Amino acid sequence: MDTKTQIIQAAVWLFLKHGYNTVSVSDIASRAGVSKGGLYHHFISKEALAEAVVDFYTREFYLRVQSSMSNNNSTYDKLRAVFELSTPDRGIWSVPAVEHSPEERLEPSEVLRFLFEVARNNEHLRNRIARSNEKVIADLVNMLESGKKLGFVNRNIDSNHFALTIFSMHRGLLNLWAFNPDIDIDKTAQQMAEDLWQLVKS
C-alpha cells in the first residue's frame, strides 16, 4: 500500500470514529505511521484529507448506482437495485474503505455522522456532496425517461419530481437504518421499491 493510501485510510477511521473536529493532523500521521511532514507532502491540510474521504464515499456510491442501472434491463429491476444499495451486503457500508480489525468495525451511523458534520461546517465540502447527489438524481431521471420510452413507466408522471422522491426515500432509508440498526433493512428496501413502482408504472 502506498503512503497516500495509508494516510487516507487512517483519516477515514479516525474521522468516522472520533469526528472531524476532534481529530488532529498529528493523530492521523501517528495512525498512518508517517511523520507530519510526510503527511503534508501528500495533503496540504486536514481539510484536504476530509475532501479525499468525502470523494471516496460519494464516488463509490455514484459508481454503484450506475452499475445497478446498467446491470438490469427493466425499470422495475433498476429501481429495486437502487434500493438494494441501502443494504449491508451491497451498499456503501460494504466498501472496504479502510483495513481494520473486527473490533474496529465502522458503523453506518459513523459514516453518516461524518458526512453530515463536514457538510454542515464546510461549504466547499457541502458543495462536493451536493454535486454528487445531483449526478445520482440526473441518472434517476434518465432511468424514468428511458422507462417511459420502453413502455414500463407511466408517460404522464413528472420524471424530475419522482427522481427526487426516489432519491429522498433512499437517503431517508439509509438514515433510518443507520440509527435504528435492528430494522429489517432488506425487507424495508424491497417494500419501498415496490411502493414506488406502483406509483410510476404504466
PDB file of C-alpha atoms in Angstrom, residues 64 82-94 170 173-174 177 185-187 189-190:
ATOM      1  CA  ARG A  64     -22.665   1.657  -7.545  1.00  0.00           C
ATOM      2  CA  VAL A  82     -31.008   1.172  -6.358  1.00  0.00           C
ATOM      3  CA  PHE A  83     -32.805   0.467  -3.076  1.00  0.00           C
ATOM      4  CA  GLU A  84     -30.653  -2.606  -2.514  1.00  0.00           C
ATOM      5  CA  LEU A  85     -27.740  -0.170  -2.215  1.00  0.00           C
ATOM      6  CA  SER A  86     -29.126   0.558   1.261  1.00  0.00           C
ATOM      7  CA  THR A  87     -28.371  -2.979   2.423  1.00  0.00           C
ATOM      8  CA  PRO A  88     -25.221  -4.076   4.276  1.00  0.00           C
ATOM      9  CA  ASP A  89     -24.010  -6.535   1.624  1.00  0.00           C
ATOM     10  CA  ARG A  90     -24.428  -4.259  -1.386  1.00  0.00           C
ATOM     11  CA  GLY A  91     -24.359  -0.751  -0.004  1.00  0.00           C
ATOM     12  CA  ILE A  92     -21.660   1.779   0.623  1.00  0.00           C
ATOM     13  CA  TRP A  93     -21.137   0.203   4.047  1.00  0.00           C
ATOM     14  CA  SER A  94     -19.585  -2.864   2.387  1.00  0.00           C
ATOM     15  CA  HIS A 170     -33.411   6.130  -0.403  1.00  0.00           C
ATOM     16  CA  LEU A 173     -33.907   4.724   4.466  1.00  0.00           C
ATOM     17  CA  LEU A 174     -30.134   4.976   4.969  1.00  0.00           C
ATOM     18  CA  TRP A 177     -31.201   2.041   9.278  1.00  0.00           C
ATOM     19  CA  ILE A 185     -33.349  -3.245   6.108  1.00  0.00           C
ATOM     20  CA  ASP A 186     -33.641  -5.769   3.264  1.00  0.00           C
ATOM     21  CA  LYS A 187     -37.399  -6.134   3.654  1.00  0.00           C
ATOM     22  CA  ALA A 189     -35.837  -1.577   0.980  1.00  0.00           C
ATOM     23  CA  GLN A 190     -37.824  -4.080  -1.092  1.00  0.00           C
TER      24      GLN A 190
END
